[in-house]
Coordinates of C-alpha atoms in Angstrom, one line a residue:
M1 CA 203.3 -224.2 204.7
P2 CA 202.3 -220.7 205.6
L3 CA 201.3 -218.3 202.8
H4 CA 203.5 -215.6 204.3
Q5 CA 206.5 -215.7 206.6
G6 CA 207.9 -213.0 208.9
P7 CA 211.5 -212.1 209.5
D8 CA 214.0 -214.7 210.5
P9 CA 214.8 -213.9 214.2
S10 CA 218.2 -215.4 213.9
H11 CA 219.2 -213.0 211.1
P12 CA 222.0 -210.7 212.5
Q13 CA 220.8 -207.1 212.5
H14 CA 224.2 -205.6 212.1
E15 CA 224.2 -206.8 208.5
R16 CA 221.4 -204.2 207.9
R17 CA 223.7 -201.4 209.0
L18 CA 225.3 -199.4 206.1
A19 CA 223.1 -201.3 203.7
L20 CA 222.4 -198.2 201.7
N21 CA 224.6 -196.1 199.4
P22 CA 225.4 -192.9 201.3
F23 CA 224.5 -190.9 198.2
F24 CA 220.9 -191.9 198.8
G25 CA 220.9 -189.1 201.4
E26 CA 219.0 -186.1 200.2
A27 CA 222.1 -183.8 200.3
D28 CA 224.9 -184.9 202.5
P29 CA 226.6 -188.2 201.5
V30 CA 227.9 -188.7 205.1
G31 CA 224.8 -188.0 207.0
G32 CA 221.4 -189.5 207.6
M33 CA 221.8 -192.7 205.7
T34 CA 223.9 -194.9 208.0
E35 CA 221.3 -197.5 208.5
A36 CA 218.7 -199.1 206.3
P37 CA 215.0 -198.8 207.3
P38 CA 213.3 -201.8 208.8
R39 CA 211.8 -204.4 206.4
H40 CA 209.0 -205.8 208.5
H41 CA 207.6 -202.9 210.4
L42 CA 207.0 -199.3 209.7
P43 CA 210.0 -197.0 210.1
D44 CA 209.9 -194.5 212.8
R45 CA 210.6 -191.5 210.5
P46 CA 209.9 -190.7 206.9
L47 CA 212.5 -190.8 204.2
P48 CA 213.0 -188.4 201.3
P49 CA 211.1 -189.5 198.2
M50 CA 214.2 -190.1 196.2
S51 CA 215.8 -192.2 199.0
A52 CA 212.6 -194.4 199.3
Y53 CA 212.5 -194.8 195.5
Q54 CA 216.2 -195.9 195.3
I55 CA 215.7 -198.5 198.0
V56 CA 212.8 -200.1 196.3
H57 CA 214.3 -199.7 192.8
D58 CA 217.6 -201.4 193.8
E59 CA 215.8 -204.4 195.3
L60 CA 213.6 -204.8 192.3
M61 CA 216.7 -205.1 190.1
L62 CA 217.0 -208.7 191.4
D63 CA 213.7 -209.6 189.6
G64 CA 213.9 -211.4 186.3
N65 CA 213.8 -209.4 183.1
S66 CA 210.2 -209.5 181.9
R67 CA 211.1 -209.3 178.3
L68 CA 213.2 -212.5 178.7
N69 CA 210.4 -214.3 180.5
L70 CA 209.3 -217.0 178.1
A71 CA 207.0 -218.5 180.7
T72 CA 204.4 -215.8 180.9
F73 CA 201.6 -215.1 178.5
V74 CA 201.2 -211.6 180.0
T75 CA 202.1 -208.6 177.9
T76 CA 205.5 -207.2 178.7
W77 CA 205.8 -204.3 176.2
M78 CA 203.5 -201.5 175.1
E79 CA 204.1 -198.3 173.2
P80 CA 205.1 -195.2 175.3
Q81 CA 201.8 -193.5 174.4
A82 CA 199.8 -196.3 176.1
G83 CA 202.0 -195.9 179.2
V84 CA 201.1 -192.2 179.2
L85 CA 197.4 -192.9 179.0
M86 CA 197.6 -195.5 181.7
S87 CA 199.5 -193.0 183.9
E88 CA 196.8 -190.4 183.3
C89 CA 194.0 -192.9 184.3
R90 CA 195.5 -194.8 187.2
D91 CA 193.7 -192.7 189.8
K92 CA 190.3 -193.3 188.2
N93 CA 188.2 -196.0 190.0
M94 CA 186.3 -198.0 187.5
I95 CA 183.3 -198.6 189.7
D96 CA 182.6 -194.8 189.9
K97 CA 180.9 -194.8 186.5
D98 CA 178.9 -191.6 187.3
E99 CA 182.2 -189.9 188.2
Y100 CA 184.1 -191.2 185.2
P101 CA 181.5 -191.6 182.4
R102 CA 183.9 -191.5 179.5
T103 CA 186.0 -194.4 181.0
A104 CA 182.7 -196.3 181.4
E105 CA 181.9 -195.5 177.8
L106 CA 185.3 -196.9 176.6
E107 CA 184.6 -200.1 178.5
R108 CA 181.2 -200.4 176.8
R109 CA 182.8 -199.8 173.3
C110 CA 185.4 -202.5 174.0
V111 CA 182.6 -205.0 174.9
A112 CA 180.9 -204.1 171.6
M113 CA 184.1 -204.5 169.6
L114 CA 184.7 -207.9 171.1
A115 CA 181.1 -209.0 170.5
D116 CA 181.5 -208.1 166.9
L117 CA 184.9 -209.7 166.6
W118 CA 183.5 -212.9 168.1
N119 CA 180.5 -212.9 165.8
A120 CA 177.7 -212.4 168.4
P121 CA 174.3 -212.8 166.7
D122 CA 173.6 -209.1 167.6
P123 CA 176.7 -207.3 168.9
A124 CA 174.5 -204.4 170.0
T125 CA 172.7 -206.7 172.5
A126 CA 175.6 -208.9 173.6
V127 CA 176.5 -208.3 177.3
G128 CA 179.9 -208.3 178.9
C129 CA 182.3 -206.5 181.2
S130 CA 185.9 -205.9 181.9
T131 CA 187.6 -207.8 184.7
T132 CA 191.0 -207.9 186.3
G133 CA 191.9 -210.8 184.1
S134 CA 190.7 -214.1 182.7
S135 CA 190.6 -215.7 186.2
E136 CA 187.8 -213.3 187.3
A137 CA 186.1 -213.6 183.9
C138 CA 186.0 -217.4 184.2
M139 CA 184.5 -217.1 187.7
L140 CA 181.8 -214.9 186.2
A141 CA 181.1 -217.3 183.4
G142 CA 181.0 -220.2 185.7
M143 CA 178.6 -218.4 188.1
A144 CA 176.3 -217.7 185.2
L145 CA 176.3 -221.3 184.1
K146 CA 175.6 -222.5 187.6
R147 CA 172.8 -220.0 188.2
R148 CA 171.1 -220.9 184.9
W149 CA 171.3 -224.6 185.9
T150 CA 170.0 -224.1 189.4
K151 CA 167.0 -222.2 188.0
R152 CA 166.2 -225.0 185.6
N153 CA 166.7 -227.6 188.3
A154 CA 165.4 -225.8 191.4
D155 CA 163.6 -228.8 192.9
R156 CA 166.5 -231.2 192.3
Y157 CA 169.1 -228.8 193.5
A158 CA 167.2 -228.1 196.7
S159 CA 167.0 -231.9 197.4
G160 CA 170.8 -232.3 197.1
A161 CA 171.7 -232.7 193.4
R162 CA 175.3 -231.5 193.0
P163 CA 176.1 -229.6 189.8
N164 CA 179.2 -230.5 187.8
L165 CA 181.4 -228.9 185.2
V166 CA 183.1 -230.9 182.4
M167 CA 186.6 -229.8 181.2
G168 CA 190.0 -231.1 180.3
V169 CA 192.6 -231.7 183.0
N170 CA 194.7 -229.0 181.2
V171 CA 192.4 -226.1 182.2
Q172 CA 193.9 -223.2 184.0
V173 CA 193.8 -223.4 187.8
C174 CA 191.2 -220.7 188.0
W175 CA 188.6 -223.3 187.0
E176 CA 189.6 -225.6 189.9
K177 CA 189.2 -222.6 192.1
F178 CA 185.7 -221.9 190.7
C179 CA 184.6 -225.4 191.4
N180 CA 186.0 -225.2 194.9
F181 CA 184.6 -221.8 195.7
W182 CA 181.1 -222.4 194.2
E183 CA 180.7 -226.0 195.2
V184 CA 180.7 -227.5 191.7
E185 CA 182.0 -231.0 191.0
P186 CA 184.9 -230.8 188.5
R187 CA 184.8 -233.5 185.9
L188 CA 188.2 -233.6 184.4
V189 CA 189.1 -235.5 181.2
P190 CA 192.7 -236.8 181.6
M191 CA 195.3 -236.6 178.9
E192 CA 195.8 -239.8 176.9
G193 CA 198.7 -240.7 174.6
D194 CA 199.4 -237.7 172.3
R195 CA 196.1 -236.1 173.2
F196 CA 196.9 -233.3 175.6
H197 CA 193.5 -231.6 175.9
L198 CA 189.8 -232.2 175.8
D199 CA 188.2 -234.1 173.0
A200 CA 184.6 -234.1 171.9
E201 CA 183.7 -237.7 172.7
S202 CA 185.2 -237.6 176.2
A203 CA 183.4 -234.3 177.0
A204 CA 180.0 -235.6 176.0
A205 CA 180.5 -238.9 177.8
L206 CA 180.9 -237.1 181.2
C207 CA 177.8 -235.0 180.8
D208 CA 174.6 -235.7 182.7
E209 CA 171.5 -233.9 184.0
N210 CA 173.7 -232.2 186.6
T211 CA 176.2 -230.7 184.2
I212 CA 176.1 -226.9 184.2
G213 CA 178.3 -226.7 181.1
V214 CA 181.5 -227.7 179.2
V215 CA 184.6 -225.6 179.2
A216 CA 186.5 -225.6 175.9
V217 CA 189.9 -224.0 175.9
L218 CA 191.0 -222.1 172.9
G219 CA 194.7 -222.4 173.5
S220 CA 195.9 -224.7 176.2
T221 CA 198.6 -223.3 178.5
F222 CA 200.3 -226.6 178.6
D223 CA 201.2 -226.8 174.9
G224 CA 199.5 -223.9 173.0
S225 CA 197.0 -226.2 171.2
Y226 CA 193.4 -225.3 170.4
E227 CA 190.7 -227.6 171.7
P228 CA 188.1 -228.6 169.1
V229 CA 185.3 -226.3 170.1
A230 CA 183.1 -227.0 167.0
E231 CA 183.5 -230.8 167.5
I232 CA 182.6 -230.5 171.1
C233 CA 179.5 -228.5 170.3
A234 CA 178.5 -231.1 167.6
A235 CA 178.9 -233.9 170.1
L236 CA 176.7 -232.0 172.6
D237 CA 174.2 -231.4 169.8
A238 CA 174.0 -235.2 169.3
L239 CA 173.7 -235.7 173.0
Q240 CA 170.7 -233.4 173.2
Q241 CA 169.1 -235.3 170.3
R242 CA 169.5 -238.6 172.1
T243 CA 168.8 -237.5 175.7
G244 CA 167.2 -234.1 175.7
L245 CA 170.1 -232.7 177.7
D246 CA 171.0 -229.1 176.6
I247 CA 174.5 -228.4 177.8
P248 CA 176.0 -225.0 177.1
V249 CA 179.6 -224.4 176.2
H250 CA 181.9 -221.7 177.6
V251 CA 185.0 -221.0 175.6
D252 CA 188.0 -220.0 177.7
G253 CA 189.8 -218.0 175.1
A254 CA 192.3 -216.4 177.5
S255 CA 194.8 -216.3 174.7
G256 CA 193.3 -217.8 171.5
A257 CA 190.3 -215.5 171.4
M258 CA 192.7 -212.7 170.5
I259 CA 194.7 -214.9 168.0
A260 CA 192.1 -217.0 166.1
P261 CA 189.9 -214.1 164.8
F262 CA 193.0 -212.6 163.0
L263 CA 195.0 -215.6 162.0
D264 CA 192.5 -218.5 161.8
E265 CA 189.4 -216.8 160.3
D266 CA 188.0 -220.1 158.9
L267 CA 188.1 -221.7 162.3
V268 CA 184.6 -221.7 163.8
W269 CA 184.9 -221.6 167.6
D270 CA 182.9 -218.5 168.7
F271 CA 179.3 -217.3 168.9
R272 CA 178.7 -218.6 165.4
L273 CA 178.2 -221.9 167.3
P274 CA 174.7 -221.6 168.9
R275 CA 175.9 -223.7 171.8
V276 CA 178.6 -221.3 172.8
S277 CA 177.0 -219.2 175.5
S278 CA 180.0 -217.2 176.8
I279 CA 183.6 -216.4 176.0
N280 CA 186.4 -214.9 178.0
T281 CA 189.8 -213.5 177.1
S282 CA 192.7 -211.8 178.7
G283 CA 193.3 -208.3 177.5
H284 CA 196.7 -208.5 179.1
K285 CA 197.8 -211.5 177.1
Y286 CA 197.4 -211.4 173.4
G287 CA 195.0 -208.5 173.8
L288 CA 198.4 -206.7 174.1
V289 CA 197.7 -204.7 177.3
Y290 CA 199.8 -204.5 180.4
P291 CA 198.6 -206.8 183.3
G292 CA 195.3 -206.1 184.9
V293 CA 192.4 -206.5 182.3
G294 CA 190.3 -209.4 181.1
W295 CA 186.9 -209.6 179.4
A296 CA 183.8 -211.8 179.8
L297 CA 181.0 -211.7 177.2
W298 CA 177.7 -213.6 176.8
R299 CA 176.0 -214.1 173.4
S300 CA 172.8 -212.3 174.6
P301 CA 171.2 -211.1 177.8
A302 CA 169.4 -214.5 178.1
E303 CA 172.7 -216.2 178.9
L304 CA 173.4 -213.9 181.9
P305 CA 170.8 -214.3 184.7
E306 CA 169.4 -210.9 185.5
D307 CA 169.7 -211.5 189.3
L308 CA 173.5 -211.6 188.9
V309 CA 173.6 -208.1 187.4
F310 CA 174.0 -205.0 189.5
R311 CA 172.8 -201.8 187.9
V312 CA 174.5 -198.4 188.3
N313 CA 172.8 -195.2 187.2
Y314 CA 175.1 -192.7 185.5
L315 CA 174.2 -189.7 183.4
G316 CA 170.6 -190.7 183.8
G317 CA 171.3 -194.0 182.0
D318 CA 171.5 -197.6 183.1
M319 CA 175.0 -199.2 183.4
P320 CA 174.9 -202.9 184.3
T321 CA 177.9 -204.3 186.2
F322 CA 178.8 -207.9 186.8
A323 CA 182.2 -208.2 188.3
L324 CA 183.7 -209.6 191.5
N325 CA 186.1 -206.7 192.0
F326 CA 184.7 -203.2 192.5
S327 CA 187.5 -200.7 193.2
R328 CA 190.1 -201.0 190.4
P329 CA 191.8 -198.5 188.2
G330 CA 190.4 -197.6 184.7
A331 CA 193.9 -197.5 183.3
Q332 CA 193.9 -201.0 181.7
V333 CA 190.5 -200.6 180.1
V334 CA 191.7 -197.3 178.6
A335 CA 194.8 -199.0 177.4
Q336 CA 192.7 -201.8 175.8
Y337 CA 190.6 -199.2 173.9
Y338 CA 193.8 -197.4 172.8
T339 CA 195.2 -200.7 171.5
F340 CA 192.0 -201.6 169.6
L341 CA 191.9 -198.1 168.1
R342 CA 195.7 -198.1 167.4
L343 CA 195.9 -201.5 165.7
G344 CA 192.5 -202.3 164.2
R345 CA 192.1 -205.7 162.6
E346 CA 195.0 -205.4 160.2
G347 CA 197.4 -204.2 163.0
Y348 CA 196.4 -207.1 165.3
R349 CA 196.8 -209.5 162.4
A350 CA 200.3 -208.2 161.7
V351 CA 201.4 -208.4 165.4
Q352 CA 199.9 -211.9 166.0
Q353 CA 201.3 -213.2 162.7
T354 CA 204.8 -212.0 163.7
S355 CA 204.5 -213.7 167.1
R356 CA 203.4 -217.0 165.4
D357 CA 206.2 -216.7 162.8
V358 CA 208.8 -216.3 165.6
A359 CA 207.4 -219.3 167.4
R360 CA 207.3 -221.5 164.4
G361 CA 210.8 -220.5 163.4
L362 CA 212.2 -221.0 166.9
A363 CA 210.5 -224.4 167.2
E364 CA 212.1 -225.5 164.0
R365 CA 215.6 -224.4 165.0
I366 CA 215.2 -226.2 168.4
E367 CA 214.1 -229.4 166.6
A368 CA 217.0 -229.2 164.3
M369 CA 219.5 -229.4 167.2
G370 CA 218.6 -233.1 167.5
D371 CA 218.4 -233.1 171.3
F372 CA 214.7 -232.3 171.6
R373 CA 211.3 -233.5 170.4
L374 CA 208.5 -231.1 169.7
L375 CA 205.1 -231.7 171.0
T376 CA 203.6 -228.6 169.3
R377 CA 205.0 -226.2 166.8
G378 CA 203.6 -222.8 167.6
D379 CA 201.1 -222.9 164.7
Q380 CA 198.0 -222.3 166.8
L381 CA 198.9 -220.1 169.8
P382 CA 202.4 -218.7 169.3
V383 CA 203.5 -221.2 172.0
F384 CA 205.2 -224.5 171.7
A385 CA 206.2 -227.3 174.1
F386 CA 209.1 -229.7 173.7
T387 CA 210.9 -232.4 175.6
T388 CA 214.2 -234.2 175.3
A389 CA 214.7 -236.7 172.5
P390 CA 214.3 -240.4 173.4
D391 CA 218.1 -241.1 173.2
V392 CA 219.0 -238.2 175.6
T393 CA 220.0 -239.6 179.0
S394 CA 222.6 -237.1 180.3
F395 CA 220.1 -234.2 181.0
D396 CA 216.4 -233.5 181.3
V397 CA 214.2 -230.5 180.7
F398 CA 214.7 -229.3 184.3
D399 CA 218.4 -229.1 183.7
V400 CA 217.8 -227.1 180.6
S401 CA 215.4 -224.7 182.4
R402 CA 217.9 -224.2 185.3
R403 CA 220.9 -223.5 183.0
L404 CA 218.9 -221.1 180.8
R405 CA 217.9 -219.2 183.9
E406 CA 221.7 -218.5 184.5
K407 CA 221.6 -216.6 181.2
G408 CA 218.5 -214.6 182.2
W409 CA 216.0 -216.7 180.2
L410 CA 212.9 -217.8 182.2
V411 CA 211.7 -221.0 180.5
P412 CA 209.3 -223.2 182.5
A413 CA 209.9 -226.9 182.9
Y414 CA 207.0 -229.0 184.2
T415 CA 205.4 -232.4 184.3
F416 CA 202.0 -233.0 182.5
P417 CA 199.0 -233.9 184.6
A418 CA 197.0 -237.2 184.7
D419 CA 197.4 -239.5 182.8
R420 CA 200.7 -238.2 181.3
E421 CA 202.8 -237.6 184.5
D422 CA 205.6 -239.5 182.7
L423 CA 206.0 -236.5 180.3
S424 CA 208.1 -233.5 181.3
V425 CA 208.4 -230.6 178.9
L426 CA 209.7 -227.1 178.3
R427 CA 207.4 -224.4 177.0
V428 CA 208.1 -221.2 175.2
V429 CA 205.6 -218.4 174.9
C430 CA 206.3 -215.9 172.1
R431 CA 204.7 -212.6 172.7
N432 CA 204.7 -209.2 171.0
G433 CA 208.2 -207.7 171.9
F434 CA 209.9 -211.1 171.6
S435 CA 211.5 -210.5 168.3
A436 CA 213.3 -212.7 165.8
D437 CA 216.5 -211.1 167.0
L438 CA 215.8 -212.1 170.6
A439 CA 214.8 -215.5 169.4
G440 CA 218.2 -215.7 167.7
L441 CA 220.0 -214.8 171.0
F442 CA 218.0 -217.4 172.8
I443 CA 219.1 -220.1 170.3
E444 CA 222.7 -219.0 170.7
D445 CA 222.5 -219.3 174.5
L446 CA 220.8 -222.7 174.3
S447 CA 223.4 -223.9 171.8
R448 CA 226.3 -222.9 174.1
L449 CA 224.7 -224.8 177.0
L450 CA 224.2 -228.1 175.1
P451 CA 227.8 -229.3 175.0
E452 CA 228.0 -229.0 178.8
L453 CA 224.6 -230.7 179.3
R454 CA 225.6 -233.5 177.0
R455 CA 228.7 -234.2 179.1
Q456 CA 226.7 -234.7 182.3
P457 CA 226.7 -238.2 183.7
H458 CA 223.0 -238.0 184.4
P459 CA 220.2 -235.4 185.0
F460 CA 221.1 -233.4 188.1
T461 CA 217.6 -232.4 189.1
H462 CA 216.4 -234.4 192.1
D463 CA 213.4 -232.5 193.3
K464 CA 211.3 -232.1 190.1
G465 CA 208.5 -230.3 192.1
A466 CA 210.9 -227.6 193.3
A467 CA 212.6 -227.4 189.9
T468 CA 209.5 -226.5 187.9
S469 CA 208.8 -222.8 187.1
F470 CA 205.3 -223.4 185.7
H471 CA 202.8 -221.8 188.1
H472 CA 200.2 -220.3 185.8

């Protein structure tokens, strides 16, 4: 199937005539706007700015409402002041650190704040950078793991030894991409029974002399649960004692790294564990910034091979850079610093606690309906997954997802991976901006749909692959 498709040659072009509101004309409602501009090649002549705006604006009205999107982890609401700052900085190219030294300084401060938040041994020496999101951050962390392994095993690597990376089958797809792009064997621990993520024993069992690291996820996208990072590190400690293998751990904290420090302070998952060499997070998820920013940090310069670092001189100083993307706006980094400054620890704690409270309350109300069985309850990430109760035979989770979409709610329905392909679930992500009031409206709409769903003779979804809306 092609990634992109051109126009359908059989589409009647006369339907494109009079496709615009005549009032889109700059001045005269009866002149100049009798035909819509082409969609798949450049128009011959320019349009007035307001006309071009209205054409694009009207088509985008058919998108889903981002605030009602309970599938995405990505931030869909920020304060107006953050939007103003982002607008003021959208023309600043992050890579030009000598041209925009204050933006570069704000990035450096964000790295220092995260290093302190994640208990780096010396936050002043911890290294890190901003990225376009957690996917890029994971690529960087994986590259560092592989480069460190290849240096330790130069002779064996040159003679054909293939590096591998151990992780649960529930990892985000970016890790599969990393293994594909950088020629690393993915060793995936399947789900089993009611265990929906990586466990310590299985992780250690798959490690050998070719393992570049273990990925532990602090907040699985499948069900919102934390993986047991401390237990995984302990199992790898025991493995080193038995075999001498020293396997580092990367914590994919895309969401949980901005939840646990504020709500689960007694949970040890970060740089307090000596085996944790690097951590990533998504600033645009529970970091509470609009899409386009992630963070990758290493516990010390020793964990980030020097030959992977590019150095840029600005203001007579040395600014190391380690990112796949060069040209990108500084707006999101500025927004991240604004949010850190605006909320502080107590503000983040209040926001994340509210999201968790909404998730737990919503999960309890869904469970009380009797038609559903909870897999998780929103008490780790503010995310929970649920499936239909065992005695429900008239509808399935795909029917529920489809019917909720009719009301404007985007709730993903999807099937779990190996070895739980038999289990299909719905997942709800509660973010800042999804209030208790909105949760109440969601429950009202779900309650109205249930009588019709219960009267169905059987589930109506035939193509489960096409029905799912889980793509991230």
